[in-house]
Coordinates of C-alpha atoms in Angstrom, one line a residue:
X915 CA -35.8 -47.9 -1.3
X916 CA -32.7 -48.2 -3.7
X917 CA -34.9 -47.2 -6.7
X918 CA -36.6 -44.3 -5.3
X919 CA -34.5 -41.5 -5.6
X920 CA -33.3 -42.2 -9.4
X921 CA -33.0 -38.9 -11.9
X922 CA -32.9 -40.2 -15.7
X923 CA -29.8 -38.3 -17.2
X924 CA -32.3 -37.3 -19.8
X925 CA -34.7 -35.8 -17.1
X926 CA -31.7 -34.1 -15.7
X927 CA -30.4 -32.9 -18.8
X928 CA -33.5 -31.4 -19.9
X929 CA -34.0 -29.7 -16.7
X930 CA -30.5 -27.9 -17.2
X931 CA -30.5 -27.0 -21.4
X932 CA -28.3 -24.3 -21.1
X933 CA -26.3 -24.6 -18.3
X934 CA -22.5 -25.2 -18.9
X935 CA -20.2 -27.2 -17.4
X936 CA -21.7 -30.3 -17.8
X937 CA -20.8 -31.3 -21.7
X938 CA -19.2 -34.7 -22.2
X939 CA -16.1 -34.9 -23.9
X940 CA -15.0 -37.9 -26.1
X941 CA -16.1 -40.8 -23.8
X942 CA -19.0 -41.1 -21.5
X943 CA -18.1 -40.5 -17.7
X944 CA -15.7 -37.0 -18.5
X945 CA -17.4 -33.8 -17.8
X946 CA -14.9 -30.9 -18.5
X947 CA -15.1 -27.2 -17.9
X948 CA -16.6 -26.6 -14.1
X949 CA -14.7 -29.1 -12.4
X950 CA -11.4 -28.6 -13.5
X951 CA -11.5 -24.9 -13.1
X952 CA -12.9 -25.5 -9.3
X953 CA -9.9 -27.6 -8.6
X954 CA -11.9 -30.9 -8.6
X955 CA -9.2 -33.0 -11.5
X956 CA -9.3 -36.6 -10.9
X957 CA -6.2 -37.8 -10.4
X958 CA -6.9 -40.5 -12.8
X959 CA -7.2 -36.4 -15.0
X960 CA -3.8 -35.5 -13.4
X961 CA -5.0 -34.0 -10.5
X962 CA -3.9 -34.5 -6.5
X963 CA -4.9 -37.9 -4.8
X964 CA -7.3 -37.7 -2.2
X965 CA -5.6 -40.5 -0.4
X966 CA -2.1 -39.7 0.9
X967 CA -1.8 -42.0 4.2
X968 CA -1.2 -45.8 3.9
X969 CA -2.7 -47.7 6.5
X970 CA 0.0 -48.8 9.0
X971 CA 0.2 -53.1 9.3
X972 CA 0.5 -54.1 12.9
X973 CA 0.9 -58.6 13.9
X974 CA -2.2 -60.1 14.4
X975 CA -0.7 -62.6 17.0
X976 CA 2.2 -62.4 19.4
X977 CA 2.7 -62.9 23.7
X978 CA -0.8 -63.9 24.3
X979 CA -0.8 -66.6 21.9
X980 CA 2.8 -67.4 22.5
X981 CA 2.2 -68.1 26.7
X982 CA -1.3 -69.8 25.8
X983 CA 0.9 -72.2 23.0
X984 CA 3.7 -72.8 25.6
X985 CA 0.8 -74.1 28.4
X986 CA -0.3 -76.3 25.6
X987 CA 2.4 -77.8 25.0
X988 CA 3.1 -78.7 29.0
X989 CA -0.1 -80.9 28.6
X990 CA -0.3 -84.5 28.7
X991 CA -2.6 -85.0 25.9
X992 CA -3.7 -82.4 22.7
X993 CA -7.0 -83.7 22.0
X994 CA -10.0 -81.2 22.6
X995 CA -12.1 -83.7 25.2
X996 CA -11.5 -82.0 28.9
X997 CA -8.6 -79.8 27.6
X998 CA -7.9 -77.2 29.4
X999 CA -7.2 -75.1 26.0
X1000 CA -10.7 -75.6 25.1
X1001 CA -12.0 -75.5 28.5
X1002 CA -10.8 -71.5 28.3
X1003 CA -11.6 -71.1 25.0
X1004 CA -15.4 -71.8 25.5
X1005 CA -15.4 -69.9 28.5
X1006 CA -14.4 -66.6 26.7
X1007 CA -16.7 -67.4 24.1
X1008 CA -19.7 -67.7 26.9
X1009 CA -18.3 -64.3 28.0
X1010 CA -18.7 -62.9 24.4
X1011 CA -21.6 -64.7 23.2
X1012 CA -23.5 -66.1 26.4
X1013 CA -24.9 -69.8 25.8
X1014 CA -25.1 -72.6 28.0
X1015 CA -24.0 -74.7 25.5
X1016 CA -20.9 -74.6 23.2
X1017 CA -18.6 -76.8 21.1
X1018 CA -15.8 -75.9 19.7
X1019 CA -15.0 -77.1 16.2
X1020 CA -13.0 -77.2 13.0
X1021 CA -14.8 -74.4 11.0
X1022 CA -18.1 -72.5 10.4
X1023 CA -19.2 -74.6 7.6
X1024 CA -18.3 -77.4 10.8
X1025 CA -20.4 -75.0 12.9
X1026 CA -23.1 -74.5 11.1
X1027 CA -23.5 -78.5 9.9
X1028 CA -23.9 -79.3 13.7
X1029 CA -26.2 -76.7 14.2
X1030 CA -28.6 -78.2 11.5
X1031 CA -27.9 -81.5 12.5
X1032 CA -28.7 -81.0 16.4
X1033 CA -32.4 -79.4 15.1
X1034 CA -33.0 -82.5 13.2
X1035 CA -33.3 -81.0 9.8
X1036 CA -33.3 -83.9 7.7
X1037 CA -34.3 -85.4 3.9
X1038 CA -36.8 -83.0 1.8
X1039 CA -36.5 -80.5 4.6
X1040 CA -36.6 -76.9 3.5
X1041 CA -34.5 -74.3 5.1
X1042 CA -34.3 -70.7 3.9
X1043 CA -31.0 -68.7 3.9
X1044 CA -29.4 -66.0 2.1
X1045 CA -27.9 -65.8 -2.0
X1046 CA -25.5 -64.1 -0.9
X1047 CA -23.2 -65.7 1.5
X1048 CA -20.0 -68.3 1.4
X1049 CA -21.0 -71.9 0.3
X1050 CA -20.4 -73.1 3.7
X1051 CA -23.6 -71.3 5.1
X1052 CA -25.5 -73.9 2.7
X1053 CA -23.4 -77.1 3.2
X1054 CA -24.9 -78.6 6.2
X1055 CA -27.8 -78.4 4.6
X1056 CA -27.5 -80.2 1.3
X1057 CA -25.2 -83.0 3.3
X1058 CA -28.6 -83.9 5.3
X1059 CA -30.1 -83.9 2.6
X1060 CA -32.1 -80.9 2.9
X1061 CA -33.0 -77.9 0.3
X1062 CA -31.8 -74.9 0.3
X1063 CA -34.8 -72.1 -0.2
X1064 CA -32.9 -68.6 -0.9
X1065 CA -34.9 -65.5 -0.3
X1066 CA -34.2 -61.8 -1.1
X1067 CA -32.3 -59.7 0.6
X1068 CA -32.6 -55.5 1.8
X1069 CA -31.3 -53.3 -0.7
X1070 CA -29.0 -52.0 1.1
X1071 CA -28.3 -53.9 4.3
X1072 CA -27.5 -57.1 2.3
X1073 CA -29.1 -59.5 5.1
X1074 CA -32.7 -61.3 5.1
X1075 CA -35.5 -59.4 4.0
X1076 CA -38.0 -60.7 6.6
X1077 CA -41.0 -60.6 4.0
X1078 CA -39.5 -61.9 1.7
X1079 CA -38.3 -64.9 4.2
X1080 CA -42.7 -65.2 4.9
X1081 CA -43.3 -65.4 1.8
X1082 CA -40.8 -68.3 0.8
X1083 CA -42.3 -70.7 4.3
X1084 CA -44.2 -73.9 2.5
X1085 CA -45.0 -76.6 4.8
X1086 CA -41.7 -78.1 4.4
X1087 CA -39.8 -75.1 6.1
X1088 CA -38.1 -76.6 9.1
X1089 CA -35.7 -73.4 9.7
X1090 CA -34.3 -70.4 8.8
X1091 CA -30.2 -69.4 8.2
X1092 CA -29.8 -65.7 9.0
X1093 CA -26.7 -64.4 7.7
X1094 CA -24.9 -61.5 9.0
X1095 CA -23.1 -60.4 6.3
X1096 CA -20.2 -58.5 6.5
X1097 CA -20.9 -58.0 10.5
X1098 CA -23.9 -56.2 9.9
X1099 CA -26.6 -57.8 12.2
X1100 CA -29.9 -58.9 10.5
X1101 CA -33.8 -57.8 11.9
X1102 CA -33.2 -61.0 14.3
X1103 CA -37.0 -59.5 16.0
X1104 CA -38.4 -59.7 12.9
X1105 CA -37.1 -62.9 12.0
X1106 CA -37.8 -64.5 15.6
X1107 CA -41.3 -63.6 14.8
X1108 CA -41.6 -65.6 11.4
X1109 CA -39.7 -68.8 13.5
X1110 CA -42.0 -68.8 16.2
X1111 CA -45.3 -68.5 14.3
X1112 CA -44.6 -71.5 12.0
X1113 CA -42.8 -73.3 14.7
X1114 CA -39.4 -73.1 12.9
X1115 CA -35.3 -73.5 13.9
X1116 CA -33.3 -69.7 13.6
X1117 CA -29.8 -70.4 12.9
X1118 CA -27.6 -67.4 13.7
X1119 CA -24.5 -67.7 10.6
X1120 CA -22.2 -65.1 12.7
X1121 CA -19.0 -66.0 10.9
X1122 CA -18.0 -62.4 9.8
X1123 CA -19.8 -60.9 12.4
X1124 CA -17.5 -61.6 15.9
X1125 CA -18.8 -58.7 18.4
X1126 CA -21.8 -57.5 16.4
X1127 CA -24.6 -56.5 18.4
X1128 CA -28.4 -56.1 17.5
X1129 CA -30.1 -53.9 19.7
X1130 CA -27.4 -53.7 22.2
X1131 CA -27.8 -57.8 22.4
X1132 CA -24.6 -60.2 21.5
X1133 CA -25.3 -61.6 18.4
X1134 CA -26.1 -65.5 18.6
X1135 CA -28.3 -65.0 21.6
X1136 CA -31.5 -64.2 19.9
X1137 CA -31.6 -66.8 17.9
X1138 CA -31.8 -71.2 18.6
X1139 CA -28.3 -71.7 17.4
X1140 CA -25.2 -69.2 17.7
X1141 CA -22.4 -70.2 14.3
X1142 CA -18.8 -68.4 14.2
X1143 CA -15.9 -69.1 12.2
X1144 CA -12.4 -68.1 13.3
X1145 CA -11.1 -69.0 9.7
X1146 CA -7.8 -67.2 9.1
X1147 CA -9.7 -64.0 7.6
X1148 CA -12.0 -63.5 10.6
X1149 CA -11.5 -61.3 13.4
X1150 CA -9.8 -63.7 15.3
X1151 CA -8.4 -67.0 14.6
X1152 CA -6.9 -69.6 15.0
X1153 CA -6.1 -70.4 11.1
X1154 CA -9.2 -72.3 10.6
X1155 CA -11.9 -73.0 13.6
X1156 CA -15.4 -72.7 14.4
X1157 CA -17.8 -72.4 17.5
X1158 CA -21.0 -73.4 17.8
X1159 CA -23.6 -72.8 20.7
X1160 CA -27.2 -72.4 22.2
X1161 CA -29.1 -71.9 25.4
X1162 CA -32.0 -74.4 23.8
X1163 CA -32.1 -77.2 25.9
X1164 CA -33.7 -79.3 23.5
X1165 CA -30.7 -79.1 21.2
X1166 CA -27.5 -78.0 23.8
X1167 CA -26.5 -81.4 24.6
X1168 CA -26.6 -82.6 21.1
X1169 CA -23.8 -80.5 19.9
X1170 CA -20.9 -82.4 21.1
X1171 CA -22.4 -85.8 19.4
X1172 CA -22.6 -84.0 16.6
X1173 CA -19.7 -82.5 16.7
X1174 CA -18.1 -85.9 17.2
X1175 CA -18.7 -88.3 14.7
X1176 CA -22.3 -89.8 16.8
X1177 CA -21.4 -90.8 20.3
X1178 CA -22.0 -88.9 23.9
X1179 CA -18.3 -88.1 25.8
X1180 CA -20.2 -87.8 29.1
X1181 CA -22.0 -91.1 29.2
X1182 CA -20.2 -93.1 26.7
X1183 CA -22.7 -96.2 25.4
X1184 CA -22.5 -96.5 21.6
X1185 CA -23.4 -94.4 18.7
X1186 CA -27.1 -93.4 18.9
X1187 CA -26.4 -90.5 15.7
X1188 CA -24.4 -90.7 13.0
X1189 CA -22.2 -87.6 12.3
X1190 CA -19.1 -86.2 10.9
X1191 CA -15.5 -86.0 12.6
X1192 CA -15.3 -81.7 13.4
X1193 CA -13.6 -81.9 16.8
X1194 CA -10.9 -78.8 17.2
X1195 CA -7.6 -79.3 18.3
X1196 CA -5.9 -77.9 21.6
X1197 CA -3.1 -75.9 20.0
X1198 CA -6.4 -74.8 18.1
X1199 CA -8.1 -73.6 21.1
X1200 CA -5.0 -71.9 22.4
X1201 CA -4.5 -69.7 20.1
X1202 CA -8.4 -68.9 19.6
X1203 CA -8.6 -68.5 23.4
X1204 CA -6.2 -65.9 23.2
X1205 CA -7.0 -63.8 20.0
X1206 CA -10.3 -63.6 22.3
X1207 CA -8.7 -61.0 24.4
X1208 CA -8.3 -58.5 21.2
X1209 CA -11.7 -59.0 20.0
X1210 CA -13.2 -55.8 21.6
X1211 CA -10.5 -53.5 20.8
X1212 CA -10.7 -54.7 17.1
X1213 CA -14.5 -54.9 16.6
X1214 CA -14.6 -51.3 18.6
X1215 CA -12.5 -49.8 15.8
X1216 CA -13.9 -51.5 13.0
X1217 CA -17.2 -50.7 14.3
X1218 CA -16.1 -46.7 14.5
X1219 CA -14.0 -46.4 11.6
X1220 CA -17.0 -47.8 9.5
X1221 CA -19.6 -45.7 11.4
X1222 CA -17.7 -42.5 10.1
X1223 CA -17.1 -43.6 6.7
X1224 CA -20.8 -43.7 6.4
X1225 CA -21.4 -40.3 7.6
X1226 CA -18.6 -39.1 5.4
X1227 CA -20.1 -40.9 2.2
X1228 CA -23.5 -39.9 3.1
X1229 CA -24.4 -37.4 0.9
X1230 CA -22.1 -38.8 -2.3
X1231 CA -24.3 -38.7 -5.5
X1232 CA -25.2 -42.0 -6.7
X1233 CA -23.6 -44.1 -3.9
X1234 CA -25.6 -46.1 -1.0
X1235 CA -23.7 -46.5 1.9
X1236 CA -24.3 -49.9 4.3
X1237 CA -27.5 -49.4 6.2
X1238 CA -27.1 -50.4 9.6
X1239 CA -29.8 -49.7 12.1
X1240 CA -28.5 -46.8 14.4
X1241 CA -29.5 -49.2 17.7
X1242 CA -27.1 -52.0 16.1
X1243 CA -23.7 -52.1 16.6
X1244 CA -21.6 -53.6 12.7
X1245 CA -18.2 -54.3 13.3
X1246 CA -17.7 -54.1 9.2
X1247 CA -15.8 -57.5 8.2
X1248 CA -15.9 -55.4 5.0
X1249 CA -18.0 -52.3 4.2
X1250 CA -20.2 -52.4 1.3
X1251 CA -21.5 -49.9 -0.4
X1252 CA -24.0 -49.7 -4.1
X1253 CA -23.8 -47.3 -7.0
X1254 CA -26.7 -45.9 -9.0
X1255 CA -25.0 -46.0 -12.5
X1256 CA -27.7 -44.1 -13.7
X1257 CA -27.3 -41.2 -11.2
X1258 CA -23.6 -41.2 -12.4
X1259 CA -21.8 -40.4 -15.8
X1260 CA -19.5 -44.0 -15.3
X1261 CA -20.1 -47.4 -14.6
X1262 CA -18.7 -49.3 -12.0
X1263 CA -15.3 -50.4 -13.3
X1264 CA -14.8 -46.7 -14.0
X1265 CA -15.9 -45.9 -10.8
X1266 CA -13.5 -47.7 -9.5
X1267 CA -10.6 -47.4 -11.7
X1268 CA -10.9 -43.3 -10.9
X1269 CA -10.9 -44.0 -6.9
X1270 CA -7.8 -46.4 -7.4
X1271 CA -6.2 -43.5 -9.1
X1272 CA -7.0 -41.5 -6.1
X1273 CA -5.4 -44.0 -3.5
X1274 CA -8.5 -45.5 -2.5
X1275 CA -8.7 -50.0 -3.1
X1276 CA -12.1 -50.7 -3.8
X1277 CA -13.2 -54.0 -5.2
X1278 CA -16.2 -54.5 -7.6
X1279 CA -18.5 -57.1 -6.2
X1280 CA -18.6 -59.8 -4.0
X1281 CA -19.5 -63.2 -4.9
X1282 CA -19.2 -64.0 -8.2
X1283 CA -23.2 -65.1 -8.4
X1284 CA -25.9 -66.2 -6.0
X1285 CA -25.3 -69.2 -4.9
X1286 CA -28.5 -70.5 -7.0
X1287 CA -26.7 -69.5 -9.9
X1288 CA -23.2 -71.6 -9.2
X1289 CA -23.4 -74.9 -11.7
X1290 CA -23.4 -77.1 -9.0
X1291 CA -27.0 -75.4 -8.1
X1292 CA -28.2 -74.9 -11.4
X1293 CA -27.0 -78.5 -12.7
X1294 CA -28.2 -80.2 -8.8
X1295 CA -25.4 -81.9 -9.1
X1296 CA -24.4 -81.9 -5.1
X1297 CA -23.4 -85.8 -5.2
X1298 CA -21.4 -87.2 -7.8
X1299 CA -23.4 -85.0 -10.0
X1300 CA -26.7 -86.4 -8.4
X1301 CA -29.3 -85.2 -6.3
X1302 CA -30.7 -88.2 -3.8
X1303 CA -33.7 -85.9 -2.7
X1304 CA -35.2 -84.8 -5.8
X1305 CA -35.0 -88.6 -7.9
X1306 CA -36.6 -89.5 -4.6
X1307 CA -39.5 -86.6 -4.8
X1308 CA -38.5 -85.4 -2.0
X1309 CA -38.6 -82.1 -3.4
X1310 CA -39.7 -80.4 -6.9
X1311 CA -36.4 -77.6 -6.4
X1312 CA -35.3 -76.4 -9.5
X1313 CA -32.3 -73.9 -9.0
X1314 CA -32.7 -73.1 -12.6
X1315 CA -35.7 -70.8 -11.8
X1316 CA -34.9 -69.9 -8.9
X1317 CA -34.9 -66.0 -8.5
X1318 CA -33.9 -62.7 -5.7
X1319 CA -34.1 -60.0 -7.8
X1320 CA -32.2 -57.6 -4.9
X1321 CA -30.2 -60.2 -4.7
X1322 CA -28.9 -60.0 -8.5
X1323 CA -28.7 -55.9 -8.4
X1324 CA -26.7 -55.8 -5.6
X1325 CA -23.8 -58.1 -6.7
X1326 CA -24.0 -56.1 -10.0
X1327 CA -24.2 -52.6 -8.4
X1328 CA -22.0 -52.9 -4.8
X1329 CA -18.5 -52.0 -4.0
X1330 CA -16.3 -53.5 -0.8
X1331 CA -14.2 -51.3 1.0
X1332 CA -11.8 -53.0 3.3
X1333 CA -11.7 -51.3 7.0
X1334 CA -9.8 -52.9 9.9
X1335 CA -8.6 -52.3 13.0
X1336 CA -5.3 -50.5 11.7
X1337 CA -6.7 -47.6 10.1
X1338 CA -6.8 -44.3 11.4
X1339 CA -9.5 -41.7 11.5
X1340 CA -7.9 -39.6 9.6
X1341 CA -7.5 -42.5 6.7
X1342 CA -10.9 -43.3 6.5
X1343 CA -11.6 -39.6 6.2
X1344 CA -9.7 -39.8 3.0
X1345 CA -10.9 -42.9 2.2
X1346 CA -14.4 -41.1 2.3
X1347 CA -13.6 -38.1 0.6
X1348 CA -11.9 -39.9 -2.1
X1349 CA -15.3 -41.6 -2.7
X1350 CA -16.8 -38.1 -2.6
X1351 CA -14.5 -36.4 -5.2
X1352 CA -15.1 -39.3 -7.4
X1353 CA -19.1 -39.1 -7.3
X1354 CA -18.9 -35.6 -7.6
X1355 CA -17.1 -35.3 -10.7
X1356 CA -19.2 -38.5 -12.3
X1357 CA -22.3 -37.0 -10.9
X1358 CA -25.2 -36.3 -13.3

């Protein structure tokens, strides 16, 4: 889909020998003539910015975290185990994300480690996940000594490619990570579908997407496990946090063992598991519980403002807005967006460099690699520069030829626009046609 509508510049210029208007002058990416005499001039060129408003910055806490803090700190005891911080906490999370089962915890990474842990996902187990994603969406699954199988992504949705997720199942697949990167919710259907026919674990990594819905359905009830973060970047937080839950009642009332170093709170007899320490805090769970009463007005916006800066971006020569399905709702953690260098007369950094001239922050990239190309992948060098399952046979990884094509052209062709809950329309309609001007003048 992101190759089909390329024009060769020398296709194009042959089809328009003649035609002025379109010469280069000096250095490639600076058409002169037309453009300037239509009132187009970059203002990297010295012409007017497209971008005159500055967003306005507004406190991301105040009075409802403040009353929540102050009933904390009338409690006897701090600790998470029937507080009544976490008690409220998990019952606004039910009311976002409705599971039967939740634990709070001390991150996503924390989240999503329990979450493998409960399904059992254990030594030489394979589980297949996203490239493109932060570290912590993999962690659980090396510390069990599992393998991480990364599959390609859509070109321009950034999430799972289902087929791509069939084609990667060997008889060691025990689950599948879906990622829903940047907010933007992944073909959970599709997805379901490839679980339940080979009988495998879906792991919902929500962690940048608080609110999302897919097909009108919370995010995190589709799927076995639901994983957020409420890491100080989030939508919400608490500084650093996590929550993890299901409606699976094979795995619901292992997430608080598992959450909690091995042992069972509600019939306490010993440690039948062995886990980590991840327990949340109550001045944690305060201040989560009460950032959980902004969450709709600020994944509303986010999910409007980013709605119209794809309609206003639309039609911009050589850029590919975020595809979101229309029955979805994204609430944008960032907004990505691709550029087809050869549909334009700059690369990216110029790109760039020409909207930041026009007010507009873009930032090149995301991630610096795929995760299968970070050194500690490529060199399987998880513990103390060792990797128990593969001396063991456990597996025949190697990371080193490990390969998502998409994967790769999107981190060298995508651009992040930060939207939040701040902006106004009428920013983002700068924003938008500050991306427009730009494409225009680079276009082929």
């Amino acid at each position: 889909m992101f190759k089909s509508h390329v024009v060769s510049r020398r296709t194009f210029l042959a089809s328009t020998s003649g035609t002025a208007g379109f010469l280069l002058a000096g250095n490639r990416g600076r058409p002169v003539g037309a453009r300037e005499a239509a009132g187009e001039k970059l203002a990297l060129e010295g012409g007017p910015k497209a971008v005159t408003l500055v967003p306005p910055t507004r406190p991301r806490w105040g009075e409802p975290e403040l009353r929540q803090l102050e009933a904390m700190l009338r409690q006897n005891s701090l600790f998470y185990w029937d507080g009544p911080q976490t008690q409220l906490l998990t019952e606004r999370f039910q009311e976002v994300c409705p599971v039967k089962y939740v634990q709070t915890c001390s991150s996503g990474t924390a989240a999503l480690h329990i979450a493998v842990s409960a399904a059992g996902i254990g030594p030489g187990d394979e589980v297949i996940t996203t490239p493109i994603t932060d570290m912590g969406t993999v962690i659980g699954v090396i510390y069990q000594q599992a393998v991480p199988v990364f599959a390609d992504l859509g070109a321009n949705t950034y999430n799972l490619d289902p087929a791509d997720v069939a084609r990667r199942i060997t008889p060691k697949t025990k689950a599948i990570i879906a990622v829903h990167l940047a907010g933007n919710p992944c073909d959970l259907d599709a997805l379901k579908v490839i679980a339940d026919q080979h009988n495998l674990i879906l792991i919902e990594d929500c962690c940048q997407a608080w609110g999302a819905k897919y097909k009108g359905r919370p995010i995190g009830t589709v799927g076995h496990f639901a994983c957020f973060s409420l890491q100080n970047s989030k939508h919400i937080t608490c500084g650093d946090g996590g929550v993890v839950g299901t409606n699976d009642e094979r795995f619901g009332p292992l997430l608080q063992k598992f959450g909690d170093k091995g042992g069972d709170r509600r019939k306490w007899g010993g440690f039948d598991a062995f886990a980590t320490n991840y327990r949340m805090s109550e001045p944690q769970a305060a201040v989560a519980a009460a950032q959980l009463t902004r969450l709709e007005s600020i994944v509303a916006a986010r999910s409007r403002l980013g709605n119209l800066f794809t309609e206003l971006i639309a039609d911009a020569p050589g850029v590919v807005p975020h595809g979101v399905r229309p029955d979805d709702r994204a609430v944008y953690w960032f907004y990505m967006f691709r550029l087809r260098e050869d549909a334009l007369r700059c690369n990216r950094s110029q790109f760039i460099r020409a909207a930041a001239a026009e007010g507009a922050n873009l930032i090149g990239g995301y991630i610096a690699k795929p995760l299968y190309q970070e050194p500690v992948f490529q060199n399987h060098g998880f513990f103390a520069g060792r990797w128990p399952v593969k001396e063991m046979g456990l597996t025949d990884m190697d990371f080193t030829k490990h390969s998502c094509p998409e994967a790769e052209a999107i981190l060298a062709s995508c651009v992040r626009v930060l939207i939040n809950e701040n902006m106004t329309e009428e920013y983002i309609r700068q924003l938008g046609a500050a991306i427009q001007k730009v494409a225009r003048y680079y276009a082929v």
